[in-house]
Structures are given as C-alpha cells and as structure tokens.
Amino acid sequence: MPQIEQLSRRTPKVSVDDLLEGFHPSPRFGEVTFDSYRPDPSQPSQSAAVKALRDFAAEVDHRGPKGLKKLFAAKKQAGKAGIYLDGGFGVGKTHLLASLWHAVEGPKAFGTFVEYTNLVGALSFRKTVDALSSYRLVCIDEFELDDPGDTVLMSRLMRELADAGVKLAATSNTLPGSLGEGRFAAVDFQREIQVLADQFNVIRIDGEDYRHRGLPAAPDPLTNLELKRRVYSDFKGQVVAADEFSDLVSHLEGVHPSRYRQFIDGIDAVAWHNVATITEQSVALRFVVLADRLYDKDVPIIASGMPFDELFTPEMMSGGYMKKYYRAVSRLTALAREGLTGEES
C-alpha cells in the first residue's frame, strides 16, 4: 500500500541556513559529469560547449597569487568573470552547468535565477553579497529576462560578485522556435544587464529538446477512477501526494516559493485530481516554481483532467512570461510521461 499525503496540508518552516544549504544541484543532477553528457552528433555546438566548460572549470580551479603578488596581479585577471550557456529547452544546459559545479573545488553555489532572488528576499541584498563573495563559483540556472526588476537585481548581484573575484556561470531559457531572436547574446541581455554583458563569454548550444527526441507526446490524462487505481497499483510502499488540483493551487498562495524544495520533501510521486487551466497570472507563476522543483527531484506525476499543454491560457503562452510557461509545460509533460508510462524524464 502507498502512503497517501496531501501537499495542500503542508506548510514547511525553513530557516535561512536551510536556504543556503540548498544551493547545490538537485538529485536529478547530483552526479552528472561532462563525460555523462551525450552531445547530439548532428549539433557540433554541443561538443564545443563541453570543451569550453572544461576549460572554464580549469580556470576557476586555478589558484591565484597570494599576498603582494595578488595585490599587483588583481587588475590582470585571466579571462572574463563568467560564462553563459544560451540555447533552447532540453539541450542539456542544466546538465552542463551542474557538471561544471561538480568539476570545480568549493566553496561554490548552484541555484536557479528564482532561488537567488528568493535568497535576496530572505537575507537582504547586502547579506547575500557577503555570503556569496567568499565563493569561488556561483552557478545561476535559467537566467530570466522577463521581469525587469528581478533582472536588474540579479545583474547588480552578479556585478558585485564578479568584482569580488567570484567566477559566474549561467544558462538562458530561449524559447523553442525563437533561437535566432531574443537570444541572450543579442539585444535583451545587453539592454537589461548593460555593462555586465561584457563580463561573459557566450556559448551557444543548438539542438532539439532531448525530452522529445523520438518519444511520443504526453499521454492522455486519466479518469479519476483510473487515477485512484494507479496510485495503489503503481506506487506500493511509496509516499504519494494526492491532491485535488484546485486545493493545491489555492494552498500555494500561502507557501513562499523559496520553501518549495522543502514543501515536496519525502514525496515519491504526485497524483492530481481534475487538473484545470490556470487563469490567474500570479497563480500560474507560483505553479511554474513548483513544476521546477518537482522536475529537480524527478517526481513522477499522474493526473486527471486537462492535459498539461492546456495548463496555461493561450494569452499566458504568448505573453511576457511565456518562457517560464513553455519550460513548465515541457517539464510537467516529461514527469507525466514518466508517471504514466514509466519513460525516463
């Protein structure tokens, strides 16, 4: 028998120390390496990215001069402060970023763009700078350009960390079908991040979303009767969070996104009854963060109701936050495929 819980009844308490300790790759990327990345032979930019990151890892690990030598050499830093992986969904950017994190010596941090903005909200900007300035490497996954306020905040944080000698690595979330426009290396980053752009080497990674290479489309949602049967037949001995979708969505309003990692601690699978299209932007943005955390921990999903490609309204999928929504749909589809058919996500 599975153990049934409800996320809609969870309200985790998380300390600042808990937040800082969480800045490492998720279990999904807990043991990845450059060697375990499988470049698409038809996309030479993927192999080139691996080499560039290996070189950057060696640069991060290079021990700088000490004492007076450090003082006189400070203005002659080799290379730029950061490296930026630009590409579409599912080409392995997070795999490569996590491989970089694993390849270098600490202290180091790894988190998503949203997690760093949440950290600033929890600690204050100055305390965040103080906490991270002693790190050798700060990795920022899924750098987002759709919120001007957060973008300016993160650009300032990264600039101060770079001035402190911290090496930076980040990934972008370019939309599928828009690889030639809206690219990090083009207008957006230079406009929003301004002088910070000069501190990054841009590595372009082309390719198809690996989650869809040769795989069928997401399976159809279950009926509620089938959903209940699958919970008990497929997840014996596991902890399943079974929720009415509307209850879960309402409950998320009272749980800060910085706590979503702890929110799903100990959950082996989720079962959502009566998934419905989310129509409010604030609700949708919170749900995107939950989708990211579920994907991080590789939590399979089974669900009834609407398919995940109808989770967000057409206006959301074409609006200012479309990058977030496309990513969430891609990841939820992969987890649903894993939950319903057993295919690896």
PDB file of C-alpha atoms in Angstrom, residues 13-144:
ATOM      1  CA  LYS A  13       9.169  26.128   8.063  1.00  0.00           C
ATOM      2  CA  VAL A  14      12.549  26.941   6.534  1.00  0.00           C
ATOM      3  CA  SER A  15      15.458  28.810   8.157  1.00  0.00           C
ATOM      4  CA  VAL A  16      17.992  30.993   6.380  1.00  0.00           C
ATOM      5  CA  ASP A  17      20.614  28.295   6.950  1.00  0.00           C
ATOM      6  CA  ASP A  18      18.311  25.811   5.225  1.00  0.00           C
ATOM      7  CA  LEU A  19      18.090  28.145   2.231  1.00  0.00           C
ATOM      8  CA  LEU A  20      21.872  28.484   1.956  1.00  0.00           C
ATOM      9  CA  GLU A  21      22.433  24.753   2.339  1.00  0.00           C
ATOM     10  CA  GLY A  22      20.082  24.131  -0.557  1.00  0.00           C
ATOM     11  CA  PHE A  23      22.303  25.838  -3.144  1.00  0.00           C
ATOM     12  CA  HIS A  24      23.605  22.724  -4.846  1.00  0.00           C
ATOM     13  CA  PRO A  25      22.412  20.705  -7.852  1.00  0.00           C
ATOM     14  CA  SER A  26      19.187  18.799  -7.336  1.00  0.00           C
ATOM     15  CA  PRO A  27      19.201  14.987  -7.085  1.00  0.00           C
ATOM     16  CA  ARG A  28      18.418  14.820 -10.808  1.00  0.00           C
ATOM     17  CA  PHE A  29      21.840  16.359 -11.465  1.00  0.00           C
ATOM     18  CA  GLY A  30      23.563  15.171  -8.297  1.00  0.00           C
ATOM     19  CA  GLU A  31      26.167  13.014 -10.038  1.00  0.00           C
ATOM     20  CA  VAL A  32      26.337  14.315 -13.593  1.00  0.00           C
ATOM     21  CA  THR A  33      29.676  14.973 -15.275  1.00  0.00           C
ATOM     22  CA  PHE A  34      30.940  16.279 -18.584  1.00  0.00           C
ATOM     23  CA  ASP A  35      31.521  12.654 -19.569  1.00  0.00           C
ATOM     24  CA  SER A  36      27.897  11.713 -18.890  1.00  0.00           C
ATOM     25  CA  TYR A  37      26.599  14.459 -21.204  1.00  0.00           C
ATOM     26  CA  ARG A  38      25.684  12.947 -24.570  1.00  0.00           C
ATOM     27  CA  PRO A  39      26.142  15.527 -27.342  1.00  0.00           C
ATOM     28  CA  ASP A  40      23.935  15.207 -30.392  1.00  0.00           C
ATOM     29  CA  PRO A  41      26.329  14.290 -33.253  1.00  0.00           C
ATOM     30  CA  SER A  42      24.320  16.491 -35.602  1.00  0.00           C
ATOM     31  CA  GLN A  43      24.836  19.543 -33.351  1.00  0.00           C
ATOM     32  CA  PRO A  44      28.582  20.349 -33.108  1.00  0.00           C
ATOM     33  CA  SER A  45      27.862  23.290 -30.805  1.00  0.00           C
ATOM     34  CA  GLN A  46      27.064  20.796 -28.035  1.00  0.00           C
ATOM     35  CA  SER A  47      30.519  19.191 -28.123  1.00  0.00           C
ATOM     36  CA  ALA A  48      32.078  22.658 -28.367  1.00  0.00           C
ATOM     37  CA  ALA A  49      30.182  23.706 -25.223  1.00  0.00           C
ATOM     38  CA  VAL A  50      31.598  20.758 -23.277  1.00  0.00           C
ATOM     39  CA  LYS A  51      35.145  21.766 -24.195  1.00  0.00           C
ATOM     40  CA  ALA A  52      34.525  25.414 -23.321  1.00  0.00           C
ATOM     41  CA  LEU A  53      33.167  24.461 -19.903  1.00  0.00           C
ATOM     42  CA  ARG A  54      36.052  22.089 -19.195  1.00  0.00           C
ATOM     43  CA  ASP A  55      38.419  24.972 -19.906  1.00  0.00           C
ATOM     44  CA  PHE A  56      36.382  27.298 -17.699  1.00  0.00           C
ATOM     45  CA  ALA A  57      36.449  24.750 -14.853  1.00  0.00           C
ATOM     46  CA  ALA A  58      40.238  24.657 -15.074  1.00  0.00           C
ATOM     47  CA  GLU A  59      40.280  28.456 -14.936  1.00  0.00           C
ATOM     48  CA  VAL A  60      38.080  28.503 -11.833  1.00  0.00           C
ATOM     49  CA  ASP A  61      40.283  25.919 -10.127  1.00  0.00           C
ATOM     50  CA  HIS A  62      43.467  27.799 -10.986  1.00  0.00           C
ATOM     51  CA  ARG A  63      44.910  29.057  -7.725  1.00  0.00           C
ATOM     52  CA  GLY A  64      45.547  32.777  -7.896  1.00  0.00           C
ATOM     53  CA  PRO A  65      48.589  34.561  -6.412  1.00  0.00           C
ATOM     54  CA  LYS A  66      48.692  35.381  -2.725  1.00  0.00           C
ATOM     55  CA  GLY A  67      49.865  38.320  -0.663  1.00  0.00           C
ATOM     56  CA  LEU A  68      51.618  41.131  -2.551  1.00  0.00           C
ATOM     57  CA  LYS A  69      51.552  39.137  -5.771  1.00  0.00           C
ATOM     58  CA  LYS A  70      47.750  39.035  -5.538  1.00  0.00           C
ATOM     59  CA  LEU A  71      47.622  42.802  -4.975  1.00  0.00           C
ATOM     60  CA  PHE A  72      49.696  43.619  -8.062  1.00  0.00           C
ATOM     61  CA  ALA A  73      48.020  40.952 -10.200  1.00  0.00           C
ATOM     62  CA  ALA A  74      44.458  41.924  -9.293  1.00  0.00           C
ATOM     63  CA  LYS A  75      43.969  44.050 -12.383  1.00  0.00           C
ATOM     64  CA  LYS A  76      45.221  41.334 -14.714  1.00  0.00           C
ATOM     65  CA  GLN A  77      42.615  38.640 -14.290  1.00  0.00           C
ATOM     66  CA  ALA A  78      42.745  35.990 -16.976  1.00  0.00           C
ATOM     67  CA  GLY A  79      39.576  35.658 -18.995  1.00  0.00           C
ATOM     68  CA  LYS A  80      36.132  37.017 -18.223  1.00  0.00           C
ATOM     69  CA  ALA A  81      34.279  36.620 -14.960  1.00  0.00           C
ATOM     70  CA  GLY A  82      31.529  34.476 -16.400  1.00  0.00           C
ATOM     71  CA  ILE A  83      30.327  32.043 -18.986  1.00  0.00           C
ATOM     72  CA  TYR A  84      26.766  31.918 -20.294  1.00  0.00           C
ATOM     73  CA  LEU A  85      25.065  28.955 -21.969  1.00  0.00           C
ATOM     74  CA  ASP A  86      22.438  30.123 -24.429  1.00  0.00           C
ATOM     75  CA  GLY A  87      20.042  27.693 -26.086  1.00  0.00           C
ATOM     76  CA  GLY A  88      16.558  26.229 -26.297  1.00  0.00           C
ATOM     77  CA  PHE A  89      14.777  23.895 -23.919  1.00  0.00           C
ATOM     78  CA  GLY A  90      16.080  20.397 -23.347  1.00  0.00           C
ATOM     79  CA  VAL A  91      19.525  20.692 -24.966  1.00  0.00           C
ATOM     80  CA  GLY A  92      21.295  19.869 -21.689  1.00  0.00           C
ATOM     81  CA  LYS A  93      22.267  23.306 -20.382  1.00  0.00           C
ATOM     82  CA  THR A  94      21.448  22.433 -16.772  1.00  0.00           C
ATOM     83  CA  HIS A  95      23.334  19.129 -17.100  1.00  0.00           C
ATOM     84  CA  LEU A  96      26.400  21.028 -18.280  1.00  0.00           C
ATOM     85  CA  LEU A  97      26.061  23.738 -15.625  1.00  0.00           C
ATOM     86  CA  ALA A  98      25.804  21.096 -12.897  1.00  0.00           C
ATOM     87  CA  SER A  99      28.787  19.263 -14.408  1.00  0.00           C
ATOM     88  CA  LEU A 100      30.785  22.474 -14.111  1.00  0.00           C
ATOM     89  CA  TRP A 101      29.736  22.810 -10.465  1.00  0.00           C
ATOM     90  CA  HIS A 102      30.834  19.242  -9.736  1.00  0.00           C
ATOM     91  CA  ALA A 103      34.111  19.719 -11.610  1.00  0.00           C
ATOM     92  CA  VAL A 104      35.469  22.613  -9.540  1.00  0.00           C
ATOM     93  CA  GLU A 105      36.554  22.854  -5.934  1.00  0.00           C
ATOM     94  CA  GLY A 106      34.465  24.735  -3.411  1.00  0.00           C
ATOM     95  CA  PRO A 107      33.117  26.824  -1.869  1.00  0.00           C
ATOM     96  CA  LYS A 108      30.510  27.143  -4.602  1.00  0.00           C
ATOM     97  CA  ALA A 109      26.772  27.656  -5.105  1.00  0.00           C
ATOM     98  CA  PHE A 110      24.239  26.317  -7.597  1.00  0.00           C
ATOM     99  CA  GLY A 111      20.664  27.534  -7.876  1.00  0.00           C
ATOM    100  CA  THR A 112      18.031  28.837 -10.242  1.00  0.00           C
ATOM    101  CA  PHE A 113      17.527  32.513 -11.004  1.00  0.00           C
ATOM    102  CA  VAL A 114      14.343  32.452  -8.907  1.00  0.00           C
ATOM    103  CA  GLU A 115      16.105  30.824  -5.960  1.00  0.00           C
ATOM    104  CA  TYR A 116      18.716  33.585  -5.878  1.00  0.00           C
ATOM    105  CA  THR A 117      16.057  36.304  -5.973  1.00  0.00           C
ATOM    106  CA  ASN A 118      14.278  34.492  -3.144  1.00  0.00           C
ATOM    107  CA  LEU A 119      17.563  34.341  -1.223  1.00  0.00           C
ATOM    108  CA  VAL A 120      17.942  38.106  -1.548  1.00  0.00           C
ATOM    109  CA  GLY A 121      14.382  38.481  -0.270  1.00  0.00           C
ATOM    110  CA  ALA A 122      15.163  36.306   2.743  1.00  0.00           C
ATOM    111  CA  LEU A 123      18.597  37.712   3.633  1.00  0.00           C
ATOM    112  CA  SER A 124      18.669  41.238   2.116  1.00  0.00           C
ATOM    113  CA  PHE A 125      20.859  42.184  -0.818  1.00  0.00           C
ATOM    114  CA  ARG A 126      23.945  43.120   1.202  1.00  0.00           C
ATOM    115  CA  LYS A 127      23.926  39.950   3.314  1.00  0.00           C
ATOM    116  CA  THR A 128      23.531  37.866   0.164  1.00  0.00           C
ATOM    117  CA  VAL A 129      26.566  39.550  -1.392  1.00  0.00           C
ATOM    118  CA  ASP A 130      28.544  38.999   1.816  1.00  0.00           C
ATOM    119  CA  ALA A 131      27.513  35.339   1.960  1.00  0.00           C
ATOM    120  CA  LEU A 132      28.431  34.583  -1.661  1.00  0.00           C
ATOM    121  CA  SER A 133      31.532  36.760  -2.055  1.00  0.00           C
ATOM    122  CA  SER A 134      33.711  34.109  -0.442  1.00  0.00           C
ATOM    123  CA  TYR A 135      32.627  31.517  -3.042  1.00  0.00           C
ATOM    124  CA  ARG A 136      34.821  30.561  -5.972  1.00  0.00           C
ATOM    125  CA  LEU A 137      31.927  29.792  -8.310  1.00  0.00           C
ATOM    126  CA  VAL A 138      28.262  30.822  -8.432  1.00  0.00           C
ATOM    127  CA  CYS A 139      26.057  28.992 -10.949  1.00  0.00           C
ATOM    128  CA  ILE A 140      22.716  30.517 -11.948  1.00  0.00           C
ATOM    129  CA  ASP A 141      20.373  28.254 -13.875  1.00  0.00           C
ATOM    130  CA  GLU A 142      17.619  29.632 -16.109  1.00  0.00           C
ATOM    131  CA  PHE A 143      18.531  33.301 -16.101  1.00  0.00           C
ATOM    132  CA  GLU A 144      15.297  35.139 -16.849  1.00  0.00           C
TER     133      GLU A 144
END
